[in-house]
Tab-separated table of N, CA, C and O in Angstrom:
chain	number	residue	atom	x	y	z
Q	1	UNK	N	40.035	183.817	86.305
Q	1	UNK	CA	40.313	184.857	87.286
Q	1	UNK	C	39.017	185.130	88.059
Q	1	UNK	O	37.966	185.376	87.470
Q	2	UNK	N	39.109	185.090	89.381
Q	2	UNK	CA	37.918	185.323	90.183
Q	2	UNK	C	37.578	186.813	90.250
Q	2	UNK	O	38.360	187.666	89.830
Q	3	UNK	N	36.410	187.113	90.783
Q	3	UNK	CA	35.886	188.482	90.784
Q	3	UNK	C	36.781	189.427	91.597
Q	3	UNK	O	36.950	190.589	91.229
Q	4	UNK	N	37.363	188.938	92.671
Q	4	UNK	CA	38.221	189.785	93.512
Q	4	UNK	C	39.435	190.260	92.712
Q	4	UNK	O	39.793	191.439	92.746
Q	5	UNK	N	40.038	189.358	91.962
Q	5	UNK	CA	41.214	189.722	91.175
Q	5	UNK	C	40.840	190.632	90.010
Q	5	UNK	O	41.598	191.530	89.655
Q	6	UNK	N	39.659	190.431	89.426
Q	6	UNK	CA	39.220	191.302	88.332
Q	6	UNK	C	39.006	192.728	88.827
Q	6	UNK	O	39.427	193.691	88.186
Q	7	UNK	N	38.353	192.851	89.967
Q	7	UNK	CA	38.116	194.182	90.545
Q	7	UNK	C	39.438	194.822	90.949
Q	7	UNK	O	39.655	196.020	90.722
Q	8	UNK	N	40.344	194.035	91.520
Q	8	UNK	CA	41.654	194.560	91.920
Q	8	UNK	C	42.429	195.050	90.698
Q	8	UNK	O	43.087	196.089	90.755
Q	9	UNK	N	42.327	194.328	89.587
Q	9	UNK	CA	43.014	194.752	88.368
Q	9	UNK	C	42.436	196.067	87.847
Q	9	UNK	O	43.171	196.952	87.412
Q	10	UNK	N	41.114	196.206	87.916
Q	10	UNK	CA	40.476	197.466	87.496
Q	10	UNK	C	40.920	198.605	88.410
Q	10	UNK	O	41.198	199.711	87.933
Q	11	UNK	N	40.978	198.351	89.713
Q	11	UNK	CA	41.441	199.369	90.666
Q	11	UNK	C	42.878	199.770	90.382
Q	11	UNK	O	43.221	200.956	90.407
Q	12	UNK	N	43.730	198.778	90.100
Q	12	UNK	CA	45.131	199.062	89.793
Q	12	UNK	C	45.234	199.939	88.551
Q	12	UNK	O	45.967	200.936	88.553
Q	13	UNK	N	44.499	199.604	87.512
Q	13	UNK	CA	44.529	200.397	86.281
Q	13	UNK	C	44.045	201.826	86.533
Q	13	UNK	O	44.629	202.782	86.027
Q	14	UNK	N	42.981	201.971	87.315
Q	14	UNK	CA	42.448	203.303	87.618
Q	14	UNK	C	43.475	204.145	88.373
Q	14	UNK	O	43.767	205.282	87.993
Q	15	UNK	N	44.017	203.595	89.447
Q	15	UNK	CA	44.938	204.382	90.278
Q	15	UNK	C	46.252	204.670	89.548
Q	15	UNK	O	46.824	205.755	89.717
Q	16	UNK	N	46.715	203.741	88.723
Q	16	UNK	CA	47.915	204.001	87.923
Q	16	UNK	C	47.648	205.116	86.915
Q	16	UNK	O	48.506	205.976	86.680
Q	17	UNK	N	46.460	205.125	86.333
Q	17	UNK	CA	46.092	206.192	85.393
Q	17	UNK	C	46.012	207.536	86.109
Q	17	UNK	O	46.438	208.566	85.565
Q	18	UNK	N	45.480	207.537	87.314
Q	18	UNK	CA	45.389	208.778	88.075
Q	18	UNK	C	46.769	209.316	88.435
Q	18	UNK	O	46.979	210.525	88.485
Q	19	UNK	N	47.729	208.431	88.656
Q	19	UNK	CA	49.103	208.881	88.880
Q	19	UNK	C	49.606	209.657	87.669
Q	19	UNK	O	50.226	210.714	87.814
Q	20	UNK	N	49.309	209.152	86.480
Q	20	UNK	CA	49.706	209.857	85.256
Q	20	UNK	C	49.018	211.214	85.144
Q	20	UNK	O	49.645	212.212	84.796
Q	21	UNK	N	47.732	211.253	85.443
Q	21	UNK	CA	46.961	212.497	85.338
Q	21	UNK	C	47.528	213.563	86.269
Q	21	UNK	O	47.768	214.705	85.855
Q	22	UNK	N	47.762	213.201	87.523
Q	22	UNK	CA	48.265	214.183	88.485
Q	22	UNK	C	49.711	214.574	88.201
Q	22	UNK	O	50.121	215.702	88.468
Q	23	UNK	N	50.496	213.653	87.653
Q	23	UNK	CA	51.857	213.985	87.268
Q	23	UNK	C	51.860	215.036	86.154
Q	23	UNK	O	52.604	216.019	86.210
Q	24	UNK	N	51.006	214.847	85.160
Q	24	UNK	CA	50.912	215.816	84.063
Q	24	UNK	C	50.400	217.163	84.580
Q	24	UNK	O	50.928	218.221	84.220
Q	25	UNK	N	49.388	217.125	85.454
Q	25	UNK	CA	48.848	218.366	86.012
Q	25	UNK	C	49.933	219.121	86.776
Q	25	UNK	O	50.034	220.347	86.688
Q	26	UNK	N	50.767	218.397	87.489
Q	26	UNK	CA	51.857	219.027	88.222
Q	26	UNK	C	52.894	219.615	87.264
Q	26	UNK	O	53.364	220.733	87.467
Q	27	UNK	N	53.231	218.883	86.233
Q	27	UNK	CA	54.222	219.372	85.271
Q	27	UNK	C	53.729	220.595	84.516
Q	27	UNK	O	54.522	221.462	84.150
Q	28	UNK	N	52.431	220.677	84.300
Q	28	UNK	CA	51.863	221.831	83.613
Q	28	UNK	C	51.662	223.026	84.541
Q	28	UNK	O	51.278	224.110	84.106
Q	29	UNK	N	51.878	222.829	85.822
Q	29	UNK	CA	51.727	223.913	86.780
Q	29	UNK	C	50.306	224.097	87.268
Q	29	UNK	O	49.996	225.077	87.938
Q	30	UNK	N	49.422	223.176	86.941
Q	30	UNK	CA	48.031	223.248	87.385
Q	30	UNK	C	47.923	222.881	88.862
Q	30	UNK	O	47.073	223.394	89.585
Q	31	UNK	N	48.801	222.006	89.298
Q	31	UNK	CA	48.790	221.507	90.666
Q	31	UNK	C	50.160	221.767	91.290
Q	31	UNK	O	51.189	221.495	90.675
Q	32	UNK	N	50.167	222.291	92.504
Q	32	UNK	CA	51.429	222.584	93.185
Q	32	UNK	C	52.114	221.288	93.619
Q	32	UNK	O	51.469	220.258	93.789
Q	33	UNK	N	53.420	221.358	93.780
Q	33	UNK	CA	54.228	220.185	94.103
Q	33	UNK	C	53.751	219.455	95.360
Q	33	UNK	O	53.636	218.235	95.370
Q	34	UNK	N	53.491	220.194	96.421
Q	34	UNK	CA	53.092	219.573	97.687
Q	34	UNK	C	51.773	218.816	97.556
Q	34	UNK	O	51.645	217.689	98.037
Q	35	UNK	N	50.810	219.439	96.916
Q	35	UNK	CA	49.500	218.813	96.745
Q	35	UNK	C	49.606	217.598	95.830
Q	35	UNK	O	49.007	216.557	96.103
Q	36	UNK	N	50.366	217.719	94.750
Q	36	UNK	CA	50.544	216.599	93.823
Q	36	UNK	C	51.213	215.424	94.528
Q	36	UNK	O	50.799	214.274	94.343
Q	37	UNK	N	52.222	215.714	95.349
Q	37	UNK	CA	52.916	214.647	96.073
Q	37	UNK	C	51.973	213.919	97.025
Q	37	UNK	O	51.976	212.689	97.106
Q	38	UNK	N	51.141	214.689	97.720
Q	38	UNK	CA	50.184	214.101	98.661
Q	38	UNK	C	49.181	213.198	97.933
Q	38	UNK	O	48.923	212.069	98.357
Q	39	UNK	N	48.624	213.682	96.849
Q	39	UNK	CA	47.626	212.925	96.093
Q	39	UNK	C	48.255	211.686	95.458
Q	39	UNK	O	47.682	210.589	95.498
Q	40	UNK	N	49.442	211.858	94.898
Q	40	UNK	CA	50.095	210.732	94.236
Q	40	UNK	C	50.514	209.652	95.231
Q	40	UNK	O	50.490	208.461	94.915
Q	41	UNK	N	50.860	210.055	96.444
Q	41	UNK	CA	51.201	209.071	97.474
Q	41	UNK	C	49.981	208.208	97.785
Q	41	UNK	O	50.097	206.985	97.912
Q	42	UNK	N	48.809	208.821	97.881
Q	42	UNK	CA	47.584	208.062	98.164
Q	42	UNK	C	47.266	207.092	97.026
Q	42	UNK	O	46.907	205.937	97.267
Q	43	UNK	N	47.424	207.543	95.790
Q	43	UNK	CA	47.154	206.664	94.651
Q	43	UNK	C	48.184	205.539	94.565
Q	43	UNK	O	47.835	204.407	94.202
Q	44	UNK	N	49.413	205.822	94.931
Q	44	UNK	CA	50.444	204.785	94.940
Q	44	UNK	C	50.102	203.708	95.961
Q	44	UNK	O	50.211	202.507	95.676
Q	45	UNK	N	49.678	204.124	97.139
Q	45	UNK	CA	49.310	203.153	98.168
Q	45	UNK	C	48.101	202.324	97.736
Q	45	UNK	O	48.028	201.121	98.004
Q	46	UNK	N	47.165	202.951	97.030
Q	46	UNK	CA	46.009	202.214	96.505
Q	46	UNK	C	46.445	201.202	95.444
Q	46	UNK	O	45.896	200.109	95.361
Q	47	UNK	N	47.453	201.567	94.641
Q	47	UNK	CA	48.012	200.626	93.653
Q	47	UNK	C	48.598	199.410	94.364
Q	47	UNK	O	48.362	198.270	93.959
Q	48	UNK	N	49.374	199.658	95.421
Q	48	UNK	CA	49.972	198.558	96.170
Q	48	UNK	C	48.899	197.665	96.785
Q	48	UNK	O	49.015	196.443	96.769
Q	49	UNK	N	47.851	198.272	97.306
Q	49	UNK	CA	46.755	197.504	97.889
Q	49	UNK	C	46.092	196.621	96.833
Q	49	UNK	O	45.822	195.443	97.088
Q	50	UNK	N	45.838	197.180	95.665
Q	50	UNK	CA	45.218	196.405	94.587
Q	50	UNK	C	46.134	195.266	94.156
Q	50	UNK	O	45.669	194.148	93.899
Q	51	UNK	N	47.437	195.523	94.100
Q	51	UNK	CA	48.378	194.477	93.721
Q	51	UNK	C	48.362	193.334	94.727
Q	51	UNK	O	48.419	192.159	94.353
Q	52	UNK	N	48.265	193.661	95.997
Q	52	UNK	CA	48.190	192.623	97.027
Q	52	UNK	C	46.932	191.785	96.865
Q	52	UNK	O	46.964	190.566	97.033
Q	53	UNK	N	45.811	192.418	96.515
Q	53	UNK	CA	44.571	191.688	96.295
Q	53	UNK	C	44.649	190.791	95.061
Q	53	UNK	O	43.913	189.814	94.950
Q	54	UNK	N	45.545	191.132	94.140
Q	54	UNK	CA	45.734	190.315	92.947
Q	54	UNK	C	46.689	189.151	93.220
Q	54	UNK	O	46.919	188.312	92.365
Q	55	UNK	N	47.249	189.095	94.407
Q	55	UNK	CA	48.164	188.025	94.760
Q	55	UNK	C	49.613	188.354	94.443
Q	55	UNK	O	50.476	187.479	94.493
Q	56	UNK	N	49.891	189.609	94.107
Q	56	UNK	CA	51.254	190.037	93.816
Q	56	UNK	C	51.910	190.559	95.091
Q	56	UNK	O	51.226	190.869	96.068
Q	57	UNK	N	53.213	190.662	95.080
Q	57	UNK	CA	53.948	191.141	96.241
Q	57	UNK	C	54.672	192.432	95.879
Q	57	UNK	O	55.840	192.404	95.464
Q	58	UNK	N	54.007	193.582	96.013
Q	58	UNK	CA	54.602	194.848	95.561
Q	58	UNK	C	55.832	195.282	96.355
Q	58	UNK	O	56.639	196.059	95.859
Q	59	UNK	N	56.004	194.794	97.552
Q	59	UNK	CA	57.110	195.230	98.393
Q	59	UNK	C	58.271	194.229	98.395
Q	59	UNK	O	59.282	194.465	99.037
Q	60	UNK	N	58.127	193.111	97.722
Q	60	UNK	CA	59.194	192.123	97.625
Q	60	UNK	C	59.520	191.440	98.926
Q	60	UNK	O	60.655	191.048	99.173
Q	61	UNK	N	58.534	191.289	99.816
Q	61	UNK	CA	58.751	190.669	101.118
Q	61	UNK	C	59.178	189.217	100.994
Q	61	UNK	O	59.897	188.706	101.828
Q	62	UNK	N	58.707	188.555	99.959
Q	62	UNK	CA	58.950	187.116	99.828
Q	62	UNK	C	59.908	186.805	98.677
Q	62	UNK	O	59.895	185.719	98.153
Q	63	UNK	N	60.741	187.759	98.332
Q	63	UNK	CA	61.684	187.512	97.231
Q	63	UNK	C	62.831	186.640	97.729
Q	63	UNK	O	63.115	186.562	98.927
Q	64	UNK	N	63.496	185.980	96.811
Q	64	UNK	CA	64.582	185.061	97.158
Q	64	UNK	C	65.904	185.780	97.372
Q	64	UNK	O	66.862	185.191	97.819
Q	65	UNK	N	65.985	187.056	97.031
Q	65	UNK	CA	67.248	187.808	97.167
Q	65	UNK	C	67.527	188.188	98.583
Q	65	UNK	O	66.819	188.483	99.397
């Protein structure tokens, strides 16, 4: 695995973990729904970006279906 894919995998793991953190914070009432949604949307997009750098197709553009 080349360095780009290794870094992308680390980024994916980080942003996926942050999605969990903000989801829990929202469920506990620490973070309001609107703010949590905004932050989680940004982390989701970062996950998709990292997946693309890993050579994956997160949006299924090239699927056979």
